[in-house]
Amino acid sequence: MEFFCGLDVATEETAVCVVDNHSEVHLTVKVATEPDALFAVLKPFVTRLRRVGLEAGSLSPWLHPELLKLGLPATCLETVHVRTAMSAQRNKTDEKDTLGIAYIMRTGGFRAAHVKTESCYRMRLLLTHRRNLKRRFLDLENAVRHSLKSFGIKLGGISRSKFDQAVREAAADDPFIAELMDAMLTARAALWKEDCRLRWWRRASCAAASWRSPASGL
């Protein structure tokens, strides 16, 4: 007898369902979303466990490789394909979702999602956070420009390095505006500092990757 498992992963708990090759349910349980906890409940089936399926999600880049390291035959599934396969299901619950995934694993009617390497996710996270910092930085600059226009102060085309000084000089005669601008410029400076920090990490990461590439001759 062979076994097939479906996992419905959530942040705190994961619903687990194990069926055999005759569609008989052998296990339905919820455990903590931790690789060791999942392995513990699947251990009685592990020698005859043929497939373990989980939908692609925010935790799958971490959970999927960890399950593989423990020797579980885990497959990350394309979410759209899984949802389409279970679209006729009524009264959706975690238990029904995980049973549906288990049946999909039994029939083999699934589409595996590509799981990027940890280094790829690290680089993407770096780029995403730098983009977020840069966006907030530009939002602050634009907010400063627009607020000064309300008092007839037009900054015009100013280089980034001279922006702070230009704003302080323009607001110097009004204590209230000067105080507001000081708060905004202090926040802007902090964002710029951290943006430069992440920019350095990006360049360092790209340089390290080029040194490791076969084309570098090393």
CSV table of C-alpha atoms in Angstrom, one decimal:
chain,number,residue,atom,x,y,z
A,1,MET,CA,0.0,0.0,0.0
A,2,GLU,CA,1.2,3.5,-0.9
A,3,PHE,CA,0.4,6.7,0.9
A,4,PHE,CA,-0.1,10.3,-0.4
A,5,CYS,CA,-0.2,13.4,1.7
A,6,GLY,CA,-1.7,16.9,1.4
A,7,LEU,CA,-0.6,19.9,3.4
A,8,ASP,CA,-2.7,23.0,3.8
A,9,VAL,CA,-0.1,25.4,5.2
A,10,ALA,CA,-0.9,28.4,7.4
A,11,THR,CA,1.3,30.6,9.5
A,12,GLU,CA,0.7,28.9,12.8
A,13,GLU,CA,-0.8,25.5,12.0
A,14,THR,CA,-0.7,23.1,9.0
A,15,ALA,CA,-3.6,20.7,8.2
A,16,VAL,CA,-2.3,17.3,7.3
A,17,CYS,CA,-4.2,14.6,5.4
A,18,VAL,CA,-2.9,11.2,4.4
A,19,VAL,CA,-4.7,8.9,2.0
A,20,ASP,CA,-3.8,5.5,0.4
A,21,ASN,CA,-3.8,4.5,-3.2
A,22,HIS,CA,-7.5,3.4,-2.8
A,23,SER,CA,-8.5,6.9,-1.5
A,24,GLU,CA,-9.0,5.8,2.1
A,25,VAL,CA,-8.2,8.4,4.6
A,26,HIS,CA,-5.6,7.3,7.2
A,27,LEU,CA,-4.8,10.6,8.9
A,28,THR,CA,-6.3,14.0,9.4
A,29,VAL,CA,-4.6,16.3,11.9
A,30,LYS,CA,-3.4,19.8,12.5
A,31,VAL,CA,0.2,20.4,13.7
A,32,ALA,CA,2.5,23.4,14.2
A,33,THR,CA,3.9,24.7,10.9
A,34,GLU,CA,7.4,23.4,11.6
A,35,PRO,CA,9.3,20.8,9.6
A,36,ASP,CA,10.0,18.6,12.6
A,37,ALA,CA,6.4,18.6,13.7
A,38,LEU,CA,5.2,17.6,10.2
A,39,PHE,CA,7.9,14.9,10.0
A,40,ALA,CA,6.8,13.5,13.4
A,41,VAL,CA,3.1,12.9,12.3
A,42,LEU,CA,4.2,11.5,8.9
A,43,LYS,CA,6.9,9.2,10.3
A,44,PRO,CA,4.6,6.1,10.5
A,45,PHE,CA,4.0,6.4,6.8
A,46,VAL,CA,7.4,7.6,5.6
A,47,THR,CA,8.6,4.3,4.2
A,48,ARG,CA,5.6,4.1,1.8
A,49,LEU,CA,4.9,7.8,1.4
A,50,ARG,CA,5.1,8.5,-2.3
A,51,ARG,CA,4.2,12.2,-2.5
A,52,VAL,CA,3.6,15.1,-0.2
A,53,GLY,CA,2.0,18.2,-1.7
A,54,LEU,CA,1.8,21.8,-0.5
A,55,GLU,CA,0.6,24.9,-2.3
A,56,ALA,CA,3.1,27.5,-3.3
A,57,GLY,CA,2.9,30.4,-0.8
A,58,SER,CA,4.9,32.7,1.4
A,59,LEU,CA,6.2,29.9,3.6
A,60,SER,CA,7.0,27.4,0.8
A,61,PRO,CA,10.5,28.8,0.0
A,62,TRP,CA,11.5,27.8,3.6
A,63,LEU,CA,9.2,24.8,4.3
A,64,HIS,CA,9.6,22.9,1.0
A,65,PRO,CA,13.4,22.5,1.1
A,66,GLU,CA,13.3,21.7,4.8
A,67,LEU,CA,10.9,18.8,4.2
A,68,LEU,CA,13.2,17.5,1.5
A,69,LYS,CA,16.1,17.6,3.9
A,70,LEU,CA,14.1,15.4,6.2
A,71,GLY,CA,13.6,12.9,3.5
A,72,LEU,CA,10.0,13.6,2.7
A,73,PRO,CA,9.0,13.5,-1.0
A,74,ALA,CA,7.6,17.0,-1.0
A,75,THR,CA,6.4,18.8,-4.1
A,76,CYS,CA,5.4,22.5,-4.2
A,77,LEU,CA,2.2,22.9,-6.3
A,78,GLU,CA,1.1,25.7,-8.5
A,79,THR,CA,-1.7,27.5,-6.6
A,80,VAL,CA,-3.9,28.3,-9.6
A,81,HIS,CA,-3.8,24.7,-10.7
A,82,VAL,CA,-4.8,23.4,-7.3
A,83,ARG,CA,-7.6,25.9,-7.0
A,84,THR,CA,-8.9,25.0,-10.4
A,85,ALA,CA,-8.8,21.3,-9.5
A,86,MET,CA,-10.8,22.0,-6.3
A,87,SER,CA,-13.2,24.6,-7.7
A,88,ALA,CA,-16.2,22.3,-7.5
A,89,GLN,CA,-15.7,21.8,-3.8
A,90,ARG,CA,-18.4,23.2,-1.6
A,91,ASN,CA,-18.2,24.5,2.0
A,92,LYS,CA,-14.4,25.0,1.9
A,93,THR,CA,-12.5,24.1,5.1
A,94,ASP,CA,-8.9,23.4,6.0
A,95,GLU,CA,-9.7,19.7,6.3
A,96,LYS,CA,-11.4,19.6,2.9
A,97,ASP,CA,-8.6,21.6,1.2
A,98,THR,CA,-5.9,19.2,2.6
A,99,LEU,CA,-8.0,16.2,1.6
A,100,GLY,CA,-8.3,17.7,-1.9
A,101,ILE,CA,-4.6,18.2,-2.1
A,102,ALA,CA,-4.0,14.6,-0.9
A,103,TYR,CA,-6.3,13.3,-3.7
A,104,ILE,CA,-4.4,15.4,-6.3
A,105,MET,CA,-1.2,13.9,-5.1
A,106,ARG,CA,-2.7,10.4,-5.4
A,107,THR,CA,-3.9,10.9,-9.0
A,108,GLY,CA,-0.7,12.7,-10.1
A,109,GLY,CA,-2.9,15.5,-11.7
A,110,PHE,CA,-0.8,18.4,-10.4
A,111,ARG,CA,1.6,20.9,-11.8
A,112,ALA,CA,4.8,21.4,-9.8
A,113,ALA,CA,5.8,25.0,-9.0
A,114,HIS,CA,9.4,26.1,-9.5
A,115,VAL,CA,11.0,26.8,-6.1
A,116,LYS,CA,13.9,29.2,-6.3
A,117,THR,CA,17.1,28.7,-4.4
A,118,GLU,CA,17.7,30.4,-1.1
A,119,SER,CA,20.3,32.7,-2.6
A,120,CYS,CA,17.7,33.9,-5.2
A,121,TYR,CA,15.2,34.7,-2.5
A,122,ARG,CA,17.8,36.6,-0.5
A,123,MET,CA,18.7,38.7,-3.6
A,124,ARG,CA,15.0,39.3,-4.3
A,125,LEU,CA,14.4,40.4,-0.7
A,126,LEU,CA,17.3,42.7,-0.9
A,127,LEU,CA,16.1,44.4,-4.1
A,128,THR,CA,12.5,44.5,-2.7
A,129,HIS,CA,13.5,46.2,0.5
A,130,ARG,CA,15.8,48.7,-1.3
A,131,ARG,CA,12.9,49.6,-3.6
A,132,ASN,CA,10.6,50.1,-0.7
A,133,LEU,CA,13.2,52.4,1.0
A,134,LYS,CA,13.7,54.4,-2.2
A,135,ARG,CA,9.9,54.8,-2.6
A,136,ARG,CA,9.5,56.1,0.9
A,137,PHE,CA,12.5,58.4,0.4
A,138,LEU,CA,11.0,59.9,-2.8
A,139,ASP,CA,7.6,60.2,-1.1
A,140,LEU,CA,9.1,62.3,1.6
A,141,GLU,CA,10.9,64.5,-0.9
A,142,ASN,CA,7.7,65.1,-2.8
A,143,ALA,CA,5.8,65.8,0.4
A,144,VAL,CA,8.3,68.5,1.3
A,145,ARG,CA,8.1,70.1,-2.1
A,146,HIS,CA,4.3,70.1,-2.2
A,147,SER,CA,4.0,71.4,1.4
A,148,LEU,CA,6.4,74.3,0.6
A,149,LYS,CA,4.4,75.3,-2.5
A,150,SER,CA,1.4,76.0,-0.2
A,151,PHE,CA,3.5,78.9,1.2
A,152,GLY,CA,4.7,80.1,-2.2
A,153,ILE,CA,8.1,78.4,-1.9
A,154,LYS,CA,9.2,76.7,-5.1
A,155,LEU,CA,12.4,74.7,-4.9
A,156,GLY,CA,12.7,74.0,-8.6
A,157,GLY,CA,15.4,71.7,-9.9
A,158,ILE,CA,17.8,71.0,-7.0
A,159,SER,CA,20.3,68.2,-6.9
A,160,ARG,CA,19.8,65.5,-4.2
A,161,SER,CA,23.0,66.6,-2.3
A,162,LYS,CA,21.7,70.2,-2.0
A,163,PHE,CA,18.1,69.4,-1.2
A,164,ASP,CA,18.5,69.4,2.6
A,165,GLN,CA,20.2,72.8,2.7
A,166,ALA,CA,17.8,74.4,0.1
A,167,VAL,CA,14.8,73.4,2.2
A,168,ARG,CA,16.2,74.6,5.4
A,169,GLU,CA,17.2,78.0,3.9
A,170,ALA,CA,13.7,78.3,2.3
A,171,ALA,CA,11.9,77.6,5.6
A,172,ALA,CA,14.3,79.5,7.9
A,173,ASP,CA,12.0,82.6,8.4
A,174,ASP,CA,9.0,80.6,9.6
A,175,PRO,CA,9.7,78.7,12.9
A,176,PHE,CA,6.7,76.4,12.5
A,177,ILE,CA,7.5,75.4,8.9
A,178,ALA,CA,11.2,75.1,9.8
A,179,GLU,CA,10.3,72.6,12.6
A,180,LEU,CA,8.1,70.6,10.3
A,181,MET,CA,10.8,70.5,7.6
A,182,ASP,CA,13.4,69.5,10.1
A,183,ALA,CA,11.4,66.4,11.0
A,184,MET,CA,10.8,65.5,7.4
A,185,LEU,CA,14.5,66.1,6.5
A,186,THR,CA,15.7,64.0,9.4
A,187,ALA,CA,13.5,61.1,8.3
A,188,ARG,CA,14.7,61.6,4.7
A,189,ALA,CA,18.3,61.5,5.8
A,190,ALA,CA,17.7,58.3,7.7
A,191,LEU,CA,16.0,56.6,4.7
A,192,TRP,CA,18.8,57.8,2.4
A,193,LYS,CA,21.5,56.3,4.7
A,194,GLU,CA,19.7,52.9,4.8
A,195,ASP,CA,19.1,53.0,1.1
A,196,CYS,CA,22.9,53.6,0.5
A,197,ARG,CA,23.5,50.7,2.9
A,198,LEU,CA,21.4,48.3,0.9
A,199,ARG,CA,22.8,49.6,-2.3
A,200,TRP,CA,26.3,48.6,-1.1
A,201,TRP,CA,25.0,45.1,-0.2
A,202,ARG,CA,23.5,44.8,-3.6
A,203,ARG,CA,26.8,45.7,-5.3
A,204,ALA,CA,28.7,43.4,-3.0
A,205,SER,CA,26.3,40.5,-3.7
A,206,CYS,CA,26.5,41.0,-7.4
A,207,ALA,CA,30.3,41.1,-7.3
A,208,ALA,CA,30.4,37.9,-5.2
A,209,ALA,CA,28.1,36.2,-7.7
A,210,SER,CA,30.3,37.2,-10.6
A,211,TRP,CA,33.4,35.9,-8.9
A,212,ARG,CA,31.7,32.6,-8.4
A,213,SER,CA,30.5,32.3,-12.0
A,214,PRO,CA,32.3,29.9,-14.4
A,215,ALA,CA,32.9,32.8,-16.8
A,216,SER,CA,35.2,34.4,-14.3
A,217,GLY,CA,37.8,31.7,-14.9
A,218,LEU,CA,38.0,30.7,-11.3
